[in-house]
């Protein structure tokens, strides 16, 4: 079963039972939720560190968490600066080392540990949690090295989905009333997948992750909302001009999606190999020649340009606004 068909099945069940894991349509009343705080846990996708976000680090709103918060008139900052965004680049859900081989990066589980050790969740807090990209990056490297099979990668992906679901449940049990969860988008659409010749495997593994996660949290509909990143970015990738990007043919070079940044990292970077572009090092001055970066979807092999980030933040806000 595909992620899209599973999504439809789950949404149908959710609407029928009123246990909504995903927004089923417009609310009949004006949104009653006015968030007190936006709290976020996750990996590189949710990092908000100034000058080191995984995108083009320009002066715009260039991260989906920041855009989501801004839509509610709120601001966010990394926990290291006194804020409530705990996400760290290359973080895995519960395993170390991270996607780049570092053992100092807090896992998503440890990020939540840190928060709960000194904080509690309020009735009007909105918690954003994402994960899974780094876990799949690690397993793809293991497949390439021959240390695990493609079948094992898909089995592992399902377990990672359950692991993220367990952290969602943990947040609900800690008092979370508005928990928003985002699994990995379809990594099969990335420049990385095309370069490796593994578009199908990464698509299937992303799907296995999200399917297992949804099954593990299906009873949490009153307090949890699933934002389907796979569904959204598949639409953007398939019809880019409808979202403000250049045409699909322009976005690709010999069928490989182009990336906007030129900020090569001689180290492990985003986990896809040494001497690869790392968008956390990218600024408006490290852009490929002739490229208008906000007309491209990918800043590097995995992460999105500011426009891609903003669009997803607005999409998530719309879903949450309709739901609560």
PDB file of C-alpha atoms in Angstrom:
ATOM      1  CA  UNK A   1       0.000   0.000   0.000  1.00  0.00           C
ATOM      2  CA  UNK A   2       1.325   3.431  -0.906  1.00  0.00           C
ATOM      3  CA  UNK A   3       1.622   6.299   1.543  1.00  0.00           C
ATOM      4  CA  UNK A   4      -1.087   8.153  -0.371  1.00  0.00           C
ATOM      5  CA  UNK A   5      -3.541   5.237  -0.266  1.00  0.00           C
ATOM      6  CA  UNK A   6      -2.755   4.633   3.392  1.00  0.00           C
ATOM      7  CA  UNK A   7      -3.312   8.320   4.051  1.00  0.00           C
ATOM      8  CA  UNK A   8      -6.737   8.125   2.451  1.00  0.00           C
ATOM      9  CA  UNK A   9      -7.612   5.038   4.468  1.00  0.00           C
ATOM     10  CA  UNK A  10      -6.532   6.626   7.701  1.00  0.00           C
ATOM     11  CA  UNK A  11      -8.269   9.907   6.964  1.00  0.00           C
ATOM     12  CA  UNK A  12     -11.476   8.090   6.155  1.00  0.00           C
ATOM     13  CA  UNK A  13     -11.291   6.173   9.412  1.00  0.00           C
ATOM     14  CA  UNK A  14     -10.413   9.296  11.324  1.00  0.00           C
ATOM     15  CA  UNK A  15     -13.282  11.311   9.894  1.00  0.00           C
ATOM     16  CA  UNK A  16     -15.736   8.518  10.552  1.00  0.00           C
ATOM     17  CA  UNK A  17     -14.663   8.138  14.167  1.00  0.00           C
ATOM     18  CA  UNK A  18     -13.904  11.818  14.913  1.00  0.00           C
ATOM     19  CA  UNK A  19     -10.445  10.736  16.068  1.00  0.00           C
ATOM     20  CA  UNK A  20      -8.639  12.996  13.649  1.00  0.00           C
ATOM     21  CA  UNK A  21      -5.004  12.257  12.948  1.00  0.00           C
ATOM     22  CA  UNK A  22      -5.192  14.501   9.912  1.00  0.00           C
ATOM     23  CA  UNK A  23      -7.448  17.376   8.986  1.00  0.00           C
ATOM     24  CA  UNK A  24     -10.470  16.086   7.074  1.00  0.00           C
ATOM     25  CA  UNK A  25     -11.813  19.410   5.924  1.00  0.00           C
ATOM     26  CA  UNK A  26     -12.874  22.799   7.134  1.00  0.00           C
ATOM     27  CA  UNK A  27     -13.788  23.356  10.723  1.00  0.00           C
ATOM     28  CA  UNK A  28     -17.370  24.482  11.357  1.00  0.00           C
ATOM     29  CA  UNK A  29     -16.156  27.089  13.844  1.00  0.00           C
ATOM     30  CA  UNK A  30     -13.378  29.620  13.894  1.00  0.00           C
ATOM     31  CA  UNK A  31     -10.130  28.140  15.223  1.00  0.00           C
ATOM     32  CA  UNK A  32     -10.187  28.330  19.005  1.00  0.00           C
ATOM     33  CA  UNK A  33      -6.481  27.694  19.463  1.00  0.00           C
ATOM     34  CA  UNK A  34      -4.185  30.599  20.257  1.00  0.00           C
ATOM     35  CA  UNK A  35      -0.823  28.944  20.960  1.00  0.00           C
ATOM     36  CA  UNK A  36       1.122  30.059  23.989  1.00  0.00           C
ATOM     37  CA  UNK A  37       4.357  28.517  22.723  1.00  0.00           C
ATOM     38  CA  UNK A  38       5.660  26.631  19.717  1.00  0.00           C
ATOM     39  CA  UNK A  39       7.970  23.838  20.898  1.00  0.00           C
ATOM     40  CA  UNK A  40       9.854  21.745  18.354  1.00  0.00           C
ATOM     41  CA  UNK A  41      11.889  18.555  18.343  1.00  0.00           C
ATOM     42  CA  UNK A  42      13.511  16.929  15.349  1.00  0.00           C
ATOM     43  CA  UNK A  43      16.343  16.787  12.853  1.00  0.00           C
ATOM     44  CA  UNK A  44      17.895  19.160  10.311  1.00  0.00           C
ATOM     45  CA  UNK A  45      14.530  19.899   8.716  1.00  0.00           C
ATOM     46  CA  UNK A  46      13.452  21.736  11.888  1.00  0.00           C
ATOM     47  CA  UNK A  47      16.713  23.474  12.855  1.00  0.00           C
ATOM     48  CA  UNK A  48      16.250  27.242  13.382  1.00  0.00           C
ATOM     49  CA  UNK A  49      19.804  28.225  14.366  1.00  0.00           C
ATOM     50  CA  UNK A  50      20.528  31.629  12.766  1.00  0.00           C
ATOM     51  CA  UNK A  51      22.993  31.284   9.914  1.00  0.00           C
ATOM     52  CA  UNK A  52      23.070  27.498  10.168  1.00  0.00           C
ATOM     53  CA  UNK A  53      19.646  26.334   9.029  1.00  0.00           C
ATOM     54  CA  UNK A  54      19.514  23.583   6.425  1.00  0.00           C
ATOM     55  CA  UNK A  55      18.456  25.832   3.562  1.00  0.00           C
ATOM     56  CA  UNK A  56      19.819  29.025   2.021  1.00  0.00           C
ATOM     57  CA  UNK A  57      20.653  31.166   5.037  1.00  0.00           C
ATOM     58  CA  UNK A  58      19.328  34.462   3.756  1.00  0.00           C
ATOM     59  CA  UNK A  59      17.365  37.186   5.557  1.00  0.00           C
ATOM     60  CA  UNK A  60      13.932  35.720   4.767  1.00  0.00           C
ATOM     61  CA  UNK A  61      11.769  33.382   6.777  1.00  0.00           C
ATOM     62  CA  UNK A  62      13.600  30.274   5.644  1.00  0.00           C
ATOM     63  CA  UNK A  63      12.458  27.429   7.877  1.00  0.00           C
ATOM     64  CA  UNK A  64       9.065  25.779   8.162  1.00  0.00           C
ATOM     65  CA  UNK A  65       9.012  25.935  11.983  1.00  0.00           C
ATOM     66  CA  UNK A  66       9.722  29.664  11.868  1.00  0.00           C
ATOM     67  CA  UNK A  67       7.018  30.153   9.230  1.00  0.00           C
ATOM     68  CA  UNK A  68       4.527  28.109  11.241  1.00  0.00           C
ATOM     69  CA  UNK A  69       5.187  30.152  14.365  1.00  0.00           C
ATOM     70  CA  UNK A  70       5.097  33.432  12.431  1.00  0.00           C
ATOM     71  CA  UNK A  71       1.653  32.549  11.106  1.00  0.00           C
ATOM     72  CA  UNK A  72       0.468  32.633  14.722  1.00  0.00           C
ATOM     73  CA  UNK A  73       2.350  35.858  15.433  1.00  0.00           C
ATOM     74  CA  UNK A  74       5.004  34.025  17.464  1.00  0.00           C
ATOM     75  CA  UNK A  75       8.768  33.747  17.178  1.00  0.00           C
ATOM     76  CA  UNK A  76      11.026  30.774  17.833  1.00  0.00           C
ATOM     77  CA  UNK A  77      14.671  30.304  18.763  1.00  0.00           C
ATOM     78  CA  UNK A  78      16.980  27.338  19.314  1.00  0.00           C
ATOM     79  CA  UNK A  79      17.168  25.948  22.815  1.00  0.00           C
ATOM     80  CA  UNK A  80      20.871  26.837  22.937  1.00  0.00           C
ATOM     81  CA  UNK A  81      19.791  30.492  22.775  1.00  0.00           C
ATOM     82  CA  UNK A  82      17.060  30.130  25.360  1.00  0.00           C
ATOM     83  CA  UNK A  83      14.280  29.139  22.956  1.00  0.00           C
ATOM     84  CA  UNK A  84      12.070  26.096  22.670  1.00  0.00           C
ATOM     85  CA  UNK A  85      13.341  24.542  19.423  1.00  0.00           C
ATOM     86  CA  UNK A  86      15.442  21.519  20.346  1.00  0.00           C
ATOM     87  CA  UNK A  87      15.948  20.112  16.830  1.00  0.00           C
ATOM     88  CA  UNK A  88      19.518  19.331  15.776  1.00  0.00           C
ATOM     89  CA  UNK A  89      21.058  18.648  12.405  1.00  0.00           C
ATOM     90  CA  UNK A  90      21.514  14.957  11.495  1.00  0.00           C
ATOM     91  CA  UNK A  91      19.641  13.854  14.645  1.00  0.00           C
ATOM     92  CA  UNK A  92      18.235  10.347  14.640  1.00  0.00           C
ATOM     93  CA  UNK A  93      15.123   9.322  16.559  1.00  0.00           C
ATOM     94  CA  UNK A  94      16.753   7.193  19.218  1.00  0.00           C
ATOM     95  CA  UNK A  95      20.092   5.933  17.936  1.00  0.00           C
ATOM     96  CA  UNK A  96      23.660   7.247  17.969  1.00  0.00           C
ATOM     97  CA  UNK A  97      25.867   8.229  16.232  1.00  0.00           C
ATOM     98  CA  UNK A  98      23.964  10.679  14.062  1.00  0.00           C
ATOM     99  CA  UNK A  99      23.790  10.644  10.264  1.00  0.00           C
ATOM    100  CA  UNK A 100      27.218  12.314  10.036  1.00  0.00           C
ATOM    101  CA  UNK A 101      28.844  10.002  12.570  1.00  0.00           C
ATOM    102  CA  UNK A 102      28.769  12.322  15.587  1.00  0.00           C
ATOM    103  CA  UNK A 103      27.851  10.977  19.018  1.00  0.00           C
ATOM    104  CA  UNK A 104      27.298  14.433  20.519  1.00  0.00           C
ATOM    105  CA  UNK A 105      24.105  15.227  18.603  1.00  0.00           C
ATOM    106  CA  UNK A 106      21.026  14.759  20.762  1.00  0.00           C
ATOM    107  CA  UNK A 107      18.566  12.235  19.393  1.00  0.00           C
ATOM    108  CA  UNK A 108      14.915  13.262  19.170  1.00  0.00           C
ATOM    109  CA  UNK A 109      14.340  11.124  22.270  1.00  0.00           C
ATOM    110  CA  UNK A 110      17.093  12.961  24.151  1.00  0.00           C
ATOM    111  CA  UNK A 111      15.742  16.326  23.019  1.00  0.00           C
ATOM    112  CA  UNK A 112      12.433  15.444  24.639  1.00  0.00           C
ATOM    113  CA  UNK A 113      14.280  14.193  27.734  1.00  0.00           C
ATOM    114  CA  UNK A 114      15.955  17.596  27.985  1.00  0.00           C
ATOM    115  CA  UNK A 115      12.688  19.472  27.667  1.00  0.00           C
ATOM    116  CA  UNK A 116      10.746  17.343  30.136  1.00  0.00           C
ATOM    117  CA  UNK A 117      13.538  17.495  32.713  1.00  0.00           C
ATOM    118  CA  UNK A 118      12.818  21.167  33.329  1.00  0.00           C
ATOM    119  CA  UNK A 119       9.525  21.980  31.637  1.00  0.00           C
ATOM    120  CA  UNK A 120       5.913  20.912  31.367  1.00  0.00           C
ATOM    121  CA  UNK A 121       3.434  21.189  28.538  1.00  0.00           C
ATOM    122  CA  UNK A 122       0.607  23.701  28.785  1.00  0.00           C
ATOM    123  CA  UNK A 123      -2.896  23.392  27.416  1.00  0.00           C
ATOM    124  CA  UNK A 124      -2.205  25.892  24.628  1.00  0.00           C
ATOM    125  CA  UNK A 125       1.266  24.750  23.658  1.00  0.00           C
ATOM    126  CA  UNK A 126       1.741  23.428  20.134  1.00  0.00           C
ATOM    127  CA  UNK A 127       4.446  20.777  19.865  1.00  0.00           C
ATOM    128  CA  UNK A 128       6.047  20.059  16.496  1.00  0.00           C
ATOM    129  CA  UNK A 129       8.000  16.821  16.141  1.00  0.00           C
ATOM    130  CA  UNK A 130       9.706  15.478  13.059  1.00  0.00           C
ATOM    131  CA  UNK A 131      12.158  12.682  12.444  1.00  0.00           C
ATOM    132  CA  UNK A 132      13.257   9.826  10.248  1.00  0.00           C
ATOM    133  CA  UNK A 133      15.297  11.505   7.522  1.00  0.00           C
ATOM    134  CA  UNK A 134      18.617  10.912   9.298  1.00  0.00           C
ATOM    135  CA  UNK A 135      17.748   7.307  10.153  1.00  0.00           C
ATOM    136  CA  UNK A 136      17.041   6.551   6.508  1.00  0.00           C
ATOM    137  CA  UNK A 137      20.243   8.315   5.447  1.00  0.00           C
ATOM    138  CA  UNK A 138      22.244   6.061   7.781  1.00  0.00           C
ATOM    139  CA  UNK A 139      20.569   2.910   6.514  1.00  0.00           C
ATOM    140  CA  UNK A 140      21.004   3.929   2.874  1.00  0.00           C
ATOM    141  CA  UNK A 141      24.731   4.267   3.551  1.00  0.00           C
ATOM    142  CA  UNK A 142      24.684   0.787   5.086  1.00  0.00           C
ATOM    143  CA  UNK A 143      22.943  -0.634   2.011  1.00  0.00           C
ATOM    144  CA  UNK A 144      25.508   1.036  -0.252  1.00  0.00           C
ATOM    145  CA  UNK A 145      28.329  -0.410   1.878  1.00  0.00           C
ATOM    146  CA  UNK A 146      26.742  -3.854   1.707  1.00  0.00           C
ATOM    147  CA  UNK A 147      26.303  -4.192   5.472  1.00  0.00           C
ATOM    148  CA  UNK A 148      22.504  -4.480   5.316  1.00  0.00           C
ATOM    149  CA  UNK A 149      20.097  -5.570   2.584  1.00  0.00           C
ATOM    150  CA  UNK A 150      17.445  -3.421   0.966  1.00  0.00           C
ATOM    151  CA  UNK A 151      14.818  -5.605   2.638  1.00  0.00           C
ATOM    152  CA  UNK A 152      16.414  -4.978   6.041  1.00  0.00           C
ATOM    153  CA  UNK A 153      16.396  -1.250   5.383  1.00  0.00           C
ATOM    154  CA  UNK A 154      12.643  -1.335   4.850  1.00  0.00           C
ATOM    155  CA  UNK A 155      12.156  -3.411   8.002  1.00  0.00           C
ATOM    156  CA  UNK A 156      14.277  -0.909   9.917  1.00  0.00           C
ATOM    157  CA  UNK A 157      12.287   1.978   8.443  1.00  0.00           C
ATOM    158  CA  UNK A 158       9.079   0.561   9.886  1.00  0.00           C
ATOM    159  CA  UNK A 159      10.717   0.278  13.305  1.00  0.00           C
ATOM    160  CA  UNK A 160      11.931   3.875  13.095  1.00  0.00           C
ATOM    161  CA  UNK A 161       8.346   4.898  12.384  1.00  0.00           C
ATOM    162  CA  UNK A 162       7.190   3.073  15.496  1.00  0.00           C
ATOM    163  CA  UNK A 163       9.984   4.738  17.453  1.00  0.00           C
ATOM    164  CA  UNK A 164       8.823   8.199  16.396  1.00  0.00           C
ATOM    165  CA  UNK A 165       5.256   7.206  17.228  1.00  0.00           C
ATOM    166  CA  UNK A 166       6.431   6.230  20.717  1.00  0.00           C
ATOM    167  CA  UNK A 167       7.863   9.720  21.217  1.00  0.00           C
ATOM    168  CA  UNK A 168       4.609  11.281  20.037  1.00  0.00           C
ATOM    169  CA  UNK A 169       2.741   9.137  22.584  1.00  0.00           C
ATOM    170  CA  UNK A 170       5.233  10.170  25.237  1.00  0.00           C
ATOM    171  CA  UNK A 171       4.489  13.848  24.571  1.00  0.00           C
ATOM    172  CA  UNK A 172       0.752  13.203  24.800  1.00  0.00           C
ATOM    173  CA  UNK A 173       1.238  11.331  28.074  1.00  0.00           C
ATOM    174  CA  UNK A 174       3.248  14.317  29.342  1.00  0.00           C
ATOM    175  CA  UNK A 175       0.238  16.567  28.803  1.00  0.00           C
ATOM    176  CA  UNK A 176       0.509  17.526  25.145  1.00  0.00           C
ATOM    177  CA  UNK A 177      -2.868  18.618  23.766  1.00  0.00           C
ATOM    178  CA  UNK A 178      -1.717  19.775  20.336  1.00  0.00           C
ATOM    179  CA  UNK A 179       1.060  17.550  19.012  1.00  0.00           C
ATOM    180  CA  UNK A 180       1.911  17.906  15.322  1.00  0.00           C
ATOM    181  CA  UNK A 181       3.977  15.082  13.819  1.00  0.00           C
ATOM    182  CA  UNK A 182       5.856  15.054  10.511  1.00  0.00           C
ATOM    183  CA  UNK A 183       7.563  11.933   9.197  1.00  0.00           C
ATOM    184  CA  UNK A 184      10.096  11.878   6.377  1.00  0.00           C
ATOM    185  CA  UNK A 185       8.904  13.143   3.030  1.00  0.00           C
ATOM    186  CA  UNK A 186       9.401  10.834   0.030  1.00  0.00           C
ATOM    187  CA  UNK A 187      13.199  10.735  -0.135  1.00  0.00           C
ATOM    188  CA  UNK A 188      12.872   9.123  -3.540  1.00  0.00           C
ATOM    189  CA  UNK A 189      12.350  12.575  -5.082  1.00  0.00           C
ATOM    190  CA  UNK A 190      15.708  13.896  -3.855  1.00  0.00           C
ATOM    191  CA  UNK A 191      18.776  14.611  -5.979  1.00  0.00           C
ATOM    192  CA  UNK A 192      20.584  12.159  -3.672  1.00  0.00           C
ATOM    193  CA  UNK A 193      18.226   9.296  -4.526  1.00  0.00           C
ATOM    194  CA  UNK A 194      18.563   9.869  -8.248  1.00  0.00           C
ATOM    195  CA  UNK A 195      22.353  10.053  -8.053  1.00  0.00           C
ATOM    196  CA  UNK A 196      22.451   6.767  -6.132  1.00  0.00           C
ATOM    197  CA  UNK A 197      19.956   5.101  -8.468  1.00  0.00           C
ATOM    198  CA  UNK A 198      17.838   4.263  -5.416  1.00  0.00           C
ATOM    199  CA  UNK A 199      14.669   6.287  -5.975  1.00  0.00           C
ATOM    200  CA  UNK A 200      12.362   3.289  -5.487  1.00  0.00           C
ATOM    201  CA  UNK A 201      14.104   2.019  -2.354  1.00  0.00           C
ATOM    202  CA  UNK A 202      14.042   5.436  -0.695  1.00  0.00           C
ATOM    203  CA  UNK A 203      10.429   5.981  -1.710  1.00  0.00           C
ATOM    204  CA  UNK A 204       9.444   2.591  -0.288  1.00  0.00           C
ATOM    205  CA  UNK A 205      11.446   3.088   2.906  1.00  0.00           C
ATOM    206  CA  UNK A 206       9.877   6.506   3.497  1.00  0.00           C
ATOM    207  CA  UNK A 207       6.483   4.888   2.992  1.00  0.00           C
ATOM    208  CA  UNK A 208       7.224   2.020   5.396  1.00  0.00           C
ATOM    209  CA  UNK A 209       8.256   4.550   8.038  1.00  0.00           C
ATOM    210  CA  UNK A 210       5.114   6.629   7.759  1.00  0.00           C
ATOM    211  CA  UNK A 211       2.766   3.649   7.568  1.00  0.00           C
ATOM    212  CA  UNK A 212       4.179   2.144  10.763  1.00  0.00           C
ATOM    213  CA  UNK A 213       4.146   5.489  12.557  1.00  0.00           C
ATOM    214  CA  UNK A 214       0.504   6.109  11.674  1.00  0.00           C
ATOM    215  CA  UNK A 215      -0.540   2.660  12.876  1.00  0.00           C
ATOM    216  CA  UNK A 216       1.270   3.260  16.177  1.00  0.00           C
ATOM    217  CA  UNK A 217      -0.559   6.543  16.911  1.00  0.00           C
ATOM    218  CA  UNK A 218      -3.959   5.923  15.332  1.00  0.00           C
ATOM    219  CA  UNK A 219      -5.698   6.081  18.730  1.00  0.00           C
ATOM    220  CA  UNK A 220      -4.314   9.553  19.532  1.00  0.00           C
ATOM    221  CA  UNK A 221      -6.550  11.522  17.198  1.00  0.00           C
ATOM    222  CA  UNK A 222      -7.888  13.918  19.812  1.00  0.00           C
ATOM    223  CA  UNK A 223      -4.451  15.349  20.577  1.00  0.00           C
ATOM    224  CA  UNK A 224      -2.265  14.499  17.551  1.00  0.00           C
ATOM    225  CA  UNK A 225      -2.269  15.809  13.993  1.00  0.00           C
ATOM    226  CA  UNK A 226      -0.213  14.163  11.240  1.00  0.00           C
ATOM    227  CA  UNK A 227       1.074  16.511   8.541  1.00  0.00           C
ATOM    228  CA  UNK A 228       1.742  14.492   5.396  1.00  0.00           C
ATOM    229  CA  UNK A 229       5.057  15.800   4.052  1.00  0.00           C
ATOM    230  CA  UNK A 230       5.211  13.033   1.457  1.00  0.00           C
ATOM    231  CA  UNK A 231       1.878  14.036  -0.018  1.00  0.00           C
ATOM    232  CA  UNK A 232       2.780  17.723  -0.047  1.00  0.00           C
ATOM    233  CA  UNK A 233       6.263  17.526  -1.524  1.00  0.00           C
ATOM    234  CA  UNK A 234       5.178  14.939  -4.096  1.00  0.00           C
ATOM    235  CA  UNK A 235       2.697  17.548  -5.340  1.00  0.00           C
ATOM    236  CA  UNK A 236       5.336  20.274  -5.388  1.00  0.00           C
ATOM    237  CA  UNK A 237       7.833  18.055  -7.189  1.00  0.00           C
ATOM    238  CA  UNK A 238       5.289  16.941  -9.780  1.00  0.00           C
ATOM    239  CA  UNK A 239       3.866  20.407 -10.503  1.00  0.00           C
ATOM    240  CA  UNK A 240       6.576  22.900  -9.500  1.00  0.00           C
ATOM    241  CA  UNK A 241       5.288  25.886 -11.461  1.00  0.00           C
ATOM    242  CA  UNK A 242       2.059  25.752  -9.473  1.00  0.00           C
ATOM    243  CA  UNK A 243       4.078  26.560  -6.352  1.00  0.00           C
ATOM    244  CA  UNK A 244       6.345  29.261  -7.742  1.00  0.00           C
ATOM    245  CA  UNK A 245       9.270  27.109  -8.866  1.00  0.00           C
ATOM    246  CA  UNK A 246      10.737  26.858 -12.348  1.00  0.00           C
ATOM    247  CA  UNK A 247       9.491  24.170 -14.739  1.00  0.00           C
ATOM    248  CA  UNK A 248      10.195  20.520 -14.050  1.00  0.00           C
ATOM    249  CA  UNK A 249      12.567  20.279 -17.015  1.00  0.00           C
ATOM    250  CA  UNK A 250      14.568  23.242 -15.712  1.00  0.00           C
ATOM    251  CA  UNK A 251      14.691  21.737 -12.229  1.00  0.00           C
ATOM    252  CA  UNK A 252      16.378  18.593 -13.535  1.00  0.00           C
ATOM    253  CA  UNK A 253      19.688  17.847 -15.201  1.00  0.00           C
ATOM    254  CA  UNK A 254      19.674  14.461 -16.954  1.00  0.00           C
ATOM    255  CA  UNK A 255      16.735  13.480 -14.703  1.00  0.00           C
ATOM    256  CA  UNK A 256      18.598  14.468 -11.520  1.00  0.00           C
ATOM    257  CA  UNK A 257      16.968  17.316  -9.546  1.00  0.00           C
ATOM    258  CA  UNK A 258      19.258  20.330  -9.426  1.00  0.00           C
ATOM    259  CA  UNK A 259      20.374  21.921  -6.180  1.00  0.00           C
ATOM    260  CA  UNK A 260      20.770  25.636  -5.551  1.00  0.00           C
ATOM    261  CA  UNK A 261      23.771  25.783  -3.212  1.00  0.00           C
ATOM    262  CA  UNK A 262      27.495  25.338  -3.826  1.00  0.00           C
ATOM    263  CA  UNK A 263      28.552  25.161  -0.148  1.00  0.00           C
ATOM    264  CA  UNK A 264      30.599  21.947  -0.274  1.00  0.00           C
ATOM    265  CA  UNK A 265      31.470  20.404   3.096  1.00  0.00           C
ATOM    266  CA  UNK A 266      34.761  18.515   3.185  1.00  0.00           C
ATOM    267  CA  UNK A 267      33.487  16.572   6.174  1.00  0.00           C
ATOM    268  CA  UNK A 268      30.509  14.266   6.640  1.00  0.00           C
ATOM    269  CA  UNK A 269      28.048  17.145   6.203  1.00  0.00           C
ATOM    270  CA  UNK A 270      24.435  15.986   5.974  1.00  0.00           C
ATOM    271  CA  UNK A 271      25.385  12.309   6.011  1.00  0.00           C
ATOM    272  CA  UNK A 272      25.254  11.668   2.278  1.00  0.00           C
ATOM    273  CA  UNK A 273      29.051  11.596   1.898  1.00  0.00           C
ATOM    274  CA  UNK A 274      32.133  13.784   2.155  1.00  0.00           C
ATOM    275  CA  UNK A 275      32.690  16.703  -0.183  1.00  0.00           C
ATOM    276  CA  UNK A 276      28.966  17.128  -0.717  1.00  0.00           C
ATOM    277  CA  UNK A 277      26.902  20.309  -0.549  1.00  0.00           C
ATOM    278  CA  UNK A 278      25.748  21.071   2.989  1.00  0.00           C
ATOM    279  CA  UNK A 279      23.029  23.709   3.048  1.00  0.00           C
ATOM    280  CA  UNK A 280      23.694  24.626   6.685  1.00  0.00           C
ATOM    281  CA  UNK A 281      26.813  26.304   5.262  1.00  0.00           C
ATOM    282  CA  UNK A 282      24.894  27.944   2.422  1.00  0.00           C
ATOM    283  CA  UNK A 283      24.137  31.641   2.135  1.00  0.00           C
ATOM    284  CA  UNK A 284      22.952  33.924  -0.630  1.00  0.00           C
ATOM    285  CA  UNK A 285      26.591  34.216  -1.725  1.00  0.00           C
ATOM    286  CA  UNK A 286      27.108  30.459  -2.219  1.00  0.00           C
ATOM    287  CA  UNK A 287      24.556  29.866  -4.975  1.00  0.00           C
ATOM    288  CA  UNK A 288      25.164  28.126  -8.288  1.00  0.00           C
ATOM    289  CA  UNK A 289      25.847  30.468 -11.192  1.00  0.00           C
ATOM    290  CA  UNK A 290      22.739  31.709 -12.945  1.00  0.00           C
ATOM    291  CA  UNK A 291      20.411  30.237 -10.312  1.00  0.00           C
ATOM    292  CA  UNK A 292      17.592  32.117  -8.599  1.00  0.00           C
ATOM    293  CA  UNK A 293      17.548  29.896  -5.555  1.00  0.00           C
ATOM    294  CA  UNK A 294      13.910  30.375  -4.576  1.00  0.00           C
ATOM    295  CA  UNK A 295      12.899  28.989  -7.942  1.00  0.00           C
ATOM    296  CA  UNK A 296      14.556  25.690  -7.009  1.00  0.00           C
ATOM    297  CA  UNK A 297      13.163  23.162  -4.537  1.00  0.00           C
ATOM    298  CA  UNK A 298      16.386  21.695  -3.151  1.00  0.00           C
ATOM    299  CA  UNK A 299      19.151  23.639  -1.439  1.00  0.00           C
ATOM    300  CA  UNK A 300      21.274  20.483  -1.129  1.00  0.00           C
ATOM    301  CA  UNK A 301      20.763  16.761  -1.678  1.00  0.00           C
ATOM    302  CA  UNK A 302      18.082  16.508   1.045  1.00  0.00           C
ATOM    303  CA  UNK A 303      16.856  19.856   2.324  1.00  0.00           C
ATOM    304  CA  UNK A 304      14.761  22.590   0.803  1.00  0.00           C
ATOM    305  CA  UNK A 305      15.278  26.176  -0.272  1.00  0.00           C
ATOM    306  CA  UNK A 306      13.593  28.979   1.702  1.00  0.00           C
ATOM    307  CA  UNK A 307      10.532  28.894  -0.570  1.00  0.00           C
ATOM    308  CA  UNK A 308      10.108  25.158  -0.080  1.00  0.00           C
ATOM    309  CA  UNK A 309      10.430  25.615   3.671  1.00  0.00           C
ATOM    310  CA  UNK A 310       7.962  28.506   3.804  1.00  0.00           C
ATOM    311  CA  UNK A 311       5.389  26.687   1.706  1.00  0.00           C
ATOM    312  CA  UNK A 312       5.455  23.671   3.996  1.00  0.00           C
ATOM    313  CA  UNK A 313       5.206  25.883   7.076  1.00  0.00           C
ATOM    314  CA  UNK A 314       2.100  27.529   5.625  1.00  0.00           C
ATOM    315  CA  UNK A 315       0.665  24.128   4.701  1.00  0.00           C
ATOM    316  CA  UNK A 316       1.206  22.889   8.252  1.00  0.00           C
ATOM    317  CA  UNK A 317      -0.343  26.053   9.700  1.00  0.00           C
ATOM    318  CA  UNK A 318      -3.431  25.674   7.505  1.00  0.00           C
ATOM    319  CA  UNK A 319      -3.906  22.082   8.664  1.00  0.00           C
ATOM    320  CA  UNK A 320      -3.485  22.956  12.332  1.00  0.00           C
ATOM    321  CA  UNK A 321      -5.742  26.011  12.025  1.00  0.00           C
ATOM    322  CA  UNK A 322      -8.482  23.862  10.514  1.00  0.00           C
ATOM    323  CA  UNK A 323      -8.026  21.129  13.111  1.00  0.00           C
ATOM    324  CA  UNK A 324      -7.905  23.150  16.326  1.00  0.00           C
TER     325      UNK A 324
END
